mmCIF file of C-alpha atoms and ligand atoms in Angstrom:
data_model
loop_
_atom_site.group_PDB
_atom_site.id
_atom_site.type_symbol
_atom_site.label_atom_id
_atom_site.label_comp_id
_atom_site.label_asym_id
_atom_site.label_seq_id
_atom_site.Cartn_x
_atom_site.Cartn_y
_atom_site.Cartn_z
ATOM 1 C CA MET A 1216 -137.557 36.402 -0.857
ATOM 2 C CA ALA A 1217 -135.488 33.420 -2.009
ATOM 3 C CA GLU A 1218 -132.225 32.396 -0.348
ATOM 4 C CA ARG A 1219 -130.170 34.348 -2.858
ATOM 5 C CA PRO A 1220 -132.146 36.838 -4.924
ATOM 6 C CA TYR A 1221 -131.468 37.023 -8.638
ATOM 7 C CA ILE A 1222 -131.471 40.439 -10.285
ATOM 8 C CA VAL A 1223 -131.212 40.338 -14.070
ATOM 9 C CA GLY A 1224 -130.881 43.333 -16.381
ATOM 10 C CA ASN A 1225 -132.400 43.002 -19.844
ATOM 11 C CA TRP A 1226 -130.877 45.660 -22.056
ATOM 12 C CA LYS A 1227 -133.234 44.842 -24.940
ATOM 13 C CA MET A 1228 -132.183 46.643 -28.157
ATOM 14 C CA ASN A 1229 -129.999 49.120 -26.307
ATOM 15 C CA GLY A 1230 -126.276 49.425 -25.997
ATOM 16 C CA THR A 1231 -123.145 49.920 -28.009
ATOM 17 C CA ARG A 1232 -119.601 49.465 -26.777
ATOM 18 C CA ALA A 1233 -119.940 52.833 -25.049
ATOM 19 C CA MET A 1234 -122.135 51.039 -22.512
ATOM 20 C CA LEU A 1235 -119.397 48.638 -21.468
ATOM 21 C CA SER A 1236 -118.411 51.103 -18.745
ATOM 22 C CA GLN A 1237 -121.870 50.579 -17.189
ATOM 23 C CA ALA A 1238 -121.399 46.805 -17.273
ATOM 24 C CA ARG A 1239 -117.987 47.188 -15.668
ATOM 25 C CA ALA A 1240 -119.375 49.394 -12.897
ATOM 26 C CA ILE A 1241 -122.187 46.902 -12.243
ATOM 27 C CA ASP A 1242 -119.714 44.039 -12.117
ATOM 28 C CA ARG A 1243 -117.367 45.789 -9.719
ATOM 29 C CA ALA A 1244 -120.186 46.749 -7.357
ATOM 30 C CA ALA A 1245 -121.626 43.209 -7.514
ATOM 31 C CA GLN A 1246 -118.346 41.932 -6.107
ATOM 32 C CA ASN A 1247 -119.274 43.623 -2.835
ATOM 33 C CA LEU A 1248 -122.914 42.509 -2.928
ATOM 34 C CA MET A 1249 -122.412 38.775 -2.982
ATOM 35 C CA LYS A 1250 -125.740 38.066 -1.280
ATOM 36 C CA VAL A 1251 -127.376 38.893 -4.573
ATOM 37 C CA GLU A 1252 -126.843 37.058 -7.855
ATOM 38 C CA VAL A 1253 -126.520 39.717 -10.548
ATOM 39 C CA ALA A 1254 -126.681 39.206 -14.309
ATOM 40 C CA LEU A 1255 -126.996 41.175 -17.532
ATOM 41 C CA ALA A 1256 -128.507 40.227 -20.869
ATOM 42 C CA PRO A 1257 -127.039 42.687 -23.365
ATOM 43 C CA PRO A 1258 -127.814 42.587 -27.089
ATOM 44 C CA TYR A 1259 -126.021 39.844 -29.045
ATOM 45 C CA THR A 1260 -123.302 42.245 -30.173
ATOM 46 C CA LEU A 1261 -122.227 42.895 -26.589
ATOM 47 C CA ILE A 1262 -122.388 39.405 -25.109
ATOM 48 C CA HIS A 1263 -118.730 38.673 -25.630
ATOM 49 C CA PRO A 1264 -117.454 42.134 -24.637
ATOM 50 C CA VAL A 1265 -119.571 42.091 -21.449
ATOM 51 C CA HIS A 1266 -118.430 38.531 -20.755
ATOM 52 C CA ARG A 1267 -114.827 39.739 -20.966
ATOM 53 C CA GLU A 1268 -115.523 42.552 -18.505
ATOM 54 C CA ALA A 1269 -117.435 40.372 -16.070
ATOM 55 C CA GLU A 1270 -115.620 38.895 -13.111
ATOM 56 C CA GLN A 1271 -118.676 38.464 -10.950
ATOM 57 C CA ILE A 1272 -121.910 38.937 -12.846
ATOM 58 C CA GLY A 1273 -123.535 36.387 -15.142
ATOM 59 C CA VAL A 1274 -124.003 37.183 -18.818
ATOM 60 C CA GLY A 1275 -126.847 35.935 -20.969
ATOM 61 C CA ALA A 1276 -128.697 36.366 -24.238
ATOM 62 C CA GLN A 1277 -132.179 37.752 -24.830
ATOM 63 C CA ASP A 1278 -133.187 35.040 -27.288
ATOM 64 C CA CYS A 1279 -131.772 32.271 -29.461
ATOM 65 C CA HIS A 1280 -132.856 30.238 -32.468
ATOM 66 C CA ALA A 1281 -134.284 26.748 -31.958
ATOM 67 C CA GLY A 1282 -131.877 25.129 -34.413
ATOM 68 C CA ASN A 1283 -128.165 24.430 -34.153
ATOM 69 C CA GLU A 1284 -126.902 25.920 -37.396
ATOM 70 C CA GLY A 1285 -127.764 26.337 -41.039
ATOM 71 C CA ALA A 1286 -129.518 28.548 -43.536
ATOM 72 C CA HIS A 1287 -131.288 31.023 -41.230
ATOM 73 C CA THR A 1288 -130.096 34.454 -42.258
ATOM 74 C CA GLY A 1289 -129.854 36.825 -39.349
ATOM 75 C CA ASP A 1290 -130.499 34.216 -36.676
ATOM 76 C CA ILE A 1291 -128.202 33.196 -33.837
ATOM 77 C CA SER A 1292 -128.131 29.718 -32.291
ATOM 78 C CA ALA A 1293 -127.912 28.749 -28.624
ATOM 79 C CA GLY A 1294 -124.471 27.263 -29.247
ATOM 80 C CA MET A 1295 -123.291 30.574 -30.682
ATOM 81 C CA VAL A 1296 -124.389 32.664 -27.712
ATOM 82 C CA ALA A 1297 -122.892 30.080 -25.349
ATOM 83 C CA ASP A 1298 -119.634 30.316 -27.305
ATOM 84 C CA ALA A 1299 -119.750 34.110 -26.886
ATOM 85 C CA GLY A 1300 -119.943 33.674 -23.108
ATOM 86 C CA ALA A 1301 -123.674 33.473 -22.374
ATOM 87 C CA LYS A 1302 -124.628 31.277 -19.441
ATOM 88 C CA PHE A 1303 -128.376 31.756 -19.781
ATOM 89 C CA VAL A 1304 -131.001 32.795 -22.311
ATOM 90 C CA ILE A 1305 -134.146 34.823 -21.701
ATOM 91 C CA LEU A 1306 -136.926 33.140 -23.658
ATOM 92 C CA GLY A 1307 -140.565 33.915 -24.310
ATOM 93 C CA HIS A 1308 -140.320 37.606 -23.503
ATOM 94 C CA SER A 1309 -143.612 39.270 -24.427
ATOM 95 C CA GLU A 1310 -141.812 41.533 -26.902
ATOM 96 C CA ARG A 1311 -140.610 38.409 -28.769
ATOM 97 C CA ARG A 1312 -144.059 36.835 -28.524
ATOM 98 C CA GLN A 1313 -145.667 40.025 -29.886
ATOM 99 C CA ASP A 1314 -143.105 41.324 -32.370
ATOM 100 C CA HIS A 1315 -142.107 37.927 -33.769
ATOM 101 C CA GLY A 1316 -145.232 35.872 -33.229
ATOM 102 C CA GLU A 1317 -143.444 33.388 -30.964
ATOM 103 C CA SER A 1318 -145.746 30.631 -29.750
ATOM 104 C CA ASN A 1319 -145.437 28.637 -26.535
ATOM 105 C CA ALA A 1320 -144.342 25.653 -28.648
ATOM 106 C CA LEU A 1321 -141.515 27.640 -30.222
ATOM 107 C CA VAL A 1322 -140.417 28.997 -26.843
ATOM 108 C CA SER A 1323 -140.337 25.433 -25.546
ATOM 109 C CA VAL A 1324 -138.079 24.147 -28.363
ATOM 110 C CA LYS A 1325 -135.815 27.182 -28.051
ATOM 111 C CA GLY A 1326 -135.515 26.277 -24.377
ATOM 112 C CA ALA A 1327 -134.511 22.742 -25.297
ATOM 113 C CA ALA A 1328 -131.809 24.170 -27.597
ATOM 114 C CA ALA A 1329 -130.522 26.425 -24.812
ATOM 115 C CA LEU A 1330 -130.342 23.502 -22.350
ATOM 116 C CA GLU A 1331 -128.596 21.380 -24.947
ATOM 117 C CA ALA A 1332 -125.995 24.145 -25.292
ATOM 118 C CA GLY A 1333 -125.416 24.002 -21.514
ATOM 119 C CA MET A 1334 -127.202 27.213 -20.592
ATOM 120 C CA ARG A 1335 -129.914 28.090 -18.115
ATOM 121 C CA VAL A 1336 -133.287 29.413 -19.231
ATOM 122 C CA ILE A 1337 -135.173 32.424 -17.901
ATOM 123 C CA LEU A 1338 -138.687 31.755 -19.111
ATOM 124 C CA CYS A 1339 -140.987 34.787 -19.322
ATOM 125 C CA VAL A 1340 -144.733 34.646 -18.885
ATOM 126 C CA GLY A 1341 -147.321 37.345 -18.432
ATOM 127 C CA GLU A 1342 -150.841 38.420 -19.269
ATOM 128 C CA SER A 1343 -152.219 41.369 -21.215
ATOM 129 C CA GLU A 1344 -154.302 44.038 -19.554
ATOM 130 C CA GLU A 1345 -157.400 42.676 -21.247
ATOM 131 C CA THR A 1346 -156.803 39.230 -19.794
ATOM 132 C CA ARG A 1347 -156.251 40.662 -16.321
ATOM 133 C CA ASP A 1348 -159.389 42.803 -16.536
ATOM 134 C CA ALA A 1349 -161.338 39.717 -17.557
ATOM 135 C CA GLY A 1350 -160.164 37.981 -14.359
ATOM 136 C CA LYS A 1351 -158.308 35.322 -16.326
ATOM 137 C CA ALA A 1352 -154.701 36.270 -15.581
ATOM 138 C CA GLU A 1353 -153.725 33.278 -13.396
ATOM 139 C CA ASN A 1354 -155.335 30.802 -15.722
ATOM 140 C CA PHE A 1355 -153.631 32.339 -18.758
ATOM 141 C CA VAL A 1356 -150.184 32.569 -17.170
ATOM 142 C CA THR A 1357 -150.138 29.063 -15.728
ATOM 143 C CA ARG A 1358 -151.226 27.576 -19.072
ATOM 144 C CA GLN A 1359 -148.609 29.653 -20.877
ATOM 145 C CA LEU A 1360 -145.969 28.429 -18.444
ATOM 146 C CA LYS A 1361 -146.894 24.744 -18.804
ATOM 147 C CA ALA A 1362 -146.805 24.981 -22.588
ATOM 148 C CA SER A 1363 -143.504 26.921 -22.710
ATOM 149 C CA ILE A 1364 -141.335 24.763 -20.429
ATOM 150 C CA PRO A 1365 -139.019 22.563 -22.522
ATOM 151 C CA GLU A 1366 -140.126 18.929 -22.428
ATOM 152 C CA SER A 1367 -136.561 17.753 -21.880
ATOM 153 C CA LEU A 1368 -136.090 19.859 -18.752
ATOM 154 C CA ASP A 1369 -135.636 17.609 -15.744
ATOM 155 C CA ASN A 1370 -133.315 19.544 -13.420
ATOM 156 C CA PRO A 1371 -135.304 22.724 -12.831
ATOM 157 C CA GLU A 1372 -133.324 23.813 -9.783
ATOM 158 C CA GLU A 1373 -130.212 24.146 -11.922
ATOM 159 C CA SER A 1374 -131.563 25.249 -15.235
ATOM 160 C CA LEU A 1375 -134.846 27.118 -14.909
ATOM 161 C CA THR A 1376 -135.889 30.553 -13.693
ATOM 162 C CA VAL A 1377 -139.383 31.877 -14.359
ATOM 163 C CA ALA A 1378 -140.040 35.590 -14.849
ATOM 164 C CA TYR A 1379 -143.578 36.856 -14.344
ATOM 165 C CA GLU A 1380 -143.938 40.003 -16.416
ATOM 166 C CA PRO A 1381 -147.438 41.381 -16.894
ATOM 167 C CA ILE A 1382 -147.366 42.920 -20.386
ATOM 168 C CA TRP A 1383 -149.178 46.053 -19.211
ATOM 169 C CA ALA A 1384 -146.472 46.717 -16.607
ATOM 170 C CA ILE A 1385 -143.505 46.555 -19.002
ATOM 171 C CA GLY A 1386 -142.016 49.981 -19.636
ATOM 172 C CA THR A 1387 -145.179 51.723 -18.442
ATOM 173 C CA GLY A 1388 -144.325 52.729 -14.894
ATOM 174 C CA ARG A 1389 -147.362 50.750 -13.713
ATOM 175 C CA THR A 1390 -147.018 47.704 -11.491
ATOM 176 C CA PRO A 1391 -149.445 45.183 -9.998
ATOM 177 C CA THR A 1392 -150.140 45.374 -6.278
ATOM 178 C CA VAL A 1393 -147.914 43.363 -4.000
ATOM 179 C CA ASP A 1394 -150.917 41.136 -3.283
ATOM 180 C CA ASP A 1395 -151.527 40.490 -6.971
ATOM 181 C CA ILE A 1396 -147.859 39.668 -7.529
ATOM 182 C CA GLY A 1397 -147.900 37.292 -4.550
ATOM 183 C CA ALA A 1398 -151.047 35.560 -5.804
ATOM 184 C CA MET A 1399 -149.602 35.095 -9.288
ATOM 185 C CA HIS A 1400 -146.260 33.855 -7.985
ATOM 186 C CA ARG A 1401 -148.050 31.308 -5.773
ATOM 187 C CA ALA A 1402 -150.005 30.094 -8.799
ATOM 188 C CA ILE A 1403 -146.735 29.781 -10.763
ATOM 189 C CA ARG A 1404 -145.160 27.911 -7.833
ATOM 190 C CA ALA A 1405 -148.075 25.473 -7.756
ATOM 191 C CA THR A 1406 -147.659 24.862 -11.494
ATOM 192 C CA LEU A 1407 -143.936 24.205 -11.057
ATOM 193 C CA VAL A 1408 -144.581 21.767 -8.213
ATOM 194 C CA GLU A 1409 -147.182 20.006 -10.347
ATOM 195 C CA ARG A 1410 -144.677 19.678 -13.204
ATOM 196 C CA PHE A 1411 -141.471 18.918 -11.277
ATOM 197 C CA GLY A 1412 -142.615 17.607 -7.892
ATOM 198 C CA GLU A 1413 -142.296 19.191 -4.444
ATOM 199 C CA GLU A 1414 -138.548 19.373 -4.344
ATOM 200 C CA GLY A 1415 -137.689 20.487 -7.865
ATOM 201 C CA GLY A 1416 -140.647 22.834 -8.158
ATOM 202 C CA ALA A 1417 -139.897 24.546 -4.868
ATOM 203 C CA GLN A 1418 -136.380 25.501 -5.850
ATOM 204 C CA VAL A 1419 -137.046 27.426 -9.052
ATOM 205 C CA ARG A 1420 -136.688 31.154 -8.575
ATOM 206 C CA ILE A 1421 -139.627 33.217 -9.765
ATOM 207 C CA LEU A 1422 -138.674 36.759 -10.755
ATOM 208 C CA TYR A 1423 -141.018 39.689 -11.072
ATOM 209 C CA GLY A 1424 -140.529 42.011 -14.069
ATOM 210 C CA GLY A 1425 -142.264 45.163 -15.252
ATOM 211 C CA SER A 1426 -141.326 48.743 -14.294
ATOM 212 C CA VAL A 1427 -139.039 47.714 -11.438
ATOM 213 C CA ASN A 1428 -136.926 50.696 -10.346
ATOM 214 C CA PRO A 1429 -134.809 51.650 -7.329
ATOM 215 C CA ASP A 1430 -137.819 53.314 -5.651
ATOM 216 C CA ASN A 1431 -140.262 50.422 -5.854
ATOM 217 C CA ALA A 1432 -137.776 47.507 -5.750
ATOM 218 C CA ARG A 1433 -137.910 46.994 -2.017
ATOM 219 C CA GLU A 1434 -141.666 46.650 -1.935
ATOM 220 C CA LEU A 1435 -141.891 44.460 -5.041
ATOM 221 C CA LEU A 1436 -139.050 42.170 -3.992
ATOM 222 C CA ALA A 1437 -140.682 41.641 -0.606
ATOM 223 C CA ALA A 1438 -143.849 40.210 -2.213
ATOM 224 C CA ASP A 1439 -144.647 36.567 -1.553
ATOM 225 C CA GLU A 1440 -142.609 34.062 -3.606
ATOM 226 C CA VAL A 1441 -140.596 36.754 -5.396
ATOM 227 C CA GLY A 1442 -137.041 35.512 -5.891
ATOM 228 C CA GLY A 1443 -135.668 38.519 -7.727
ATOM 229 C CA ALA A 1444 -136.374 40.850 -10.622
ATOM 230 C CA LEU A 1445 -136.025 41.071 -14.378
ATOM 231 C CA VAL A 1446 -135.293 44.712 -15.095
ATOM 232 C CA GLY A 1447 -135.507 46.528 -18.431
ATOM 233 C CA GLY A 1448 -135.269 50.322 -18.504
ATOM 234 C CA ALA A 1449 -133.737 50.673 -15.051
ATOM 235 C CA SER A 1450 -130.898 48.294 -15.973
ATOM 236 C CA LEU A 1451 -129.434 50.681 -18.551
ATOM 237 C CA THR A 1452 -127.364 52.665 -16.093
ATOM 238 C CA ALA A 1453 -125.225 51.245 -13.337
ATOM 239 C CA GLU A 1454 -126.668 53.763 -10.914
ATOM 240 C CA SER A 1455 -130.310 52.753 -11.249
ATOM 241 C CA PHE A 1456 -129.599 49.037 -11.668
ATOM 242 C CA LEU A 1457 -127.391 48.964 -8.594
ATOM 243 C CA GLY A 1458 -130.131 50.763 -6.667
ATOM 244 C CA ILE A 1459 -132.260 47.665 -7.256
ATOM 245 C CA VAL A 1460 -129.431 45.263 -6.398
ATOM 246 C CA ILE A 1461 -128.801 47.139 -3.153
ATOM 247 C CA ALA A 1462 -132.505 47.008 -2.275
ATOM 248 C CA ALA A 1463 -132.363 43.220 -2.731
ATOM 249 C CA ALA A 1464 -129.242 42.980 -0.568
ATOM 250 C CA GLU A 1465 -130.837 45.062 2.187
ATOM 251 C CA LEU A 1466 -133.907 42.851 2.224
ATOM 252 C CA GLN A 1467 -131.617 39.850 2.713
ATOM 253 C CA ASP A 1468 -130.225 41.524 5.812
ATOM 254 C CA GLN A 1469 -133.644 41.983 7.357
ATOM 255 C CA PRO A 1470 -134.799 39.367 9.849
ATOM 256 C CA ALA A 1471 -137.655 37.369 8.341
HETATM 257 P P1 LIG B 2301 -139.084 47.339 -17.814
HETATM 258 O O1 LIG B 2301 -138.935 46.010 -18.681
HETATM 259 O O2 LIG B 2301 -138.302 47.142 -16.552
HETATM 260 O O3 LIG B 2301 -138.510 48.422 -18.688
HETATM 261 O O4 LIG B 2301 -140.551 47.523 -17.547
HETATM 262 C C1 LIG B 2301 -138.917 44.750 -18.045
HETATM 263 C C2 LIG B 2301 -138.757 43.663 -19.063
HETATM 264 O O5 LIG B 2301 -139.362 43.753 -20.142
HETATM 265 O O6 LIG B 2301 -138.025 42.684 -18.814
#
């Protein structure tokens, strides 16, 4: 696992102000688990309230528009989420790609907007079950990654995290084998090194996402080149999310 693992909760379209107590509990516990970098991406409506609660954890958005401002009813710009307290944006999540037809090109320009607004980007990639069964997963994911990275990005160690999330593992309780995760993360690493050079490419954390829970976290986080986790369902309560954070902290304590 990376020097300091990164565990990010993606609340998706869940959460009202009643959930702020969960965010507070996560934040307080994270203050005693400093070996792990902990963050939450609540829905837009809770970014500022969670930001106000957070003394330790990072707060981010789950998406942003590619433009700065203007006549885009219902959309939210990168500058707006940054103003609300977001320090990063999750982009290219498969639910955005599927539900909103987001292309790699759009994800890439959204990333440029997020960087411009001074935020970090967590870029999601992942293959469908069909693509995996056809033996084309690594090829698909590495091409998706190359085409989704913002062209303007030149300091990857500071501004980029990649999240590998096989679509068939999201919310299903199914996960790839540790060997398959390791193989995919090595392929992603090679792509990052190709794009950013040895030094820059080596420092980007690559998260695994898809049905991570407190019971499987230890095993998944120990896979080759896994620098943390992007967690959906299990991030909705402090208890289960902290179970994952604690697993990451315990792995840090283990001799390599
Ligand atoms: P899950 O979602 O943990 O509920 O599978 C992960 C994600 O979509 O980021």
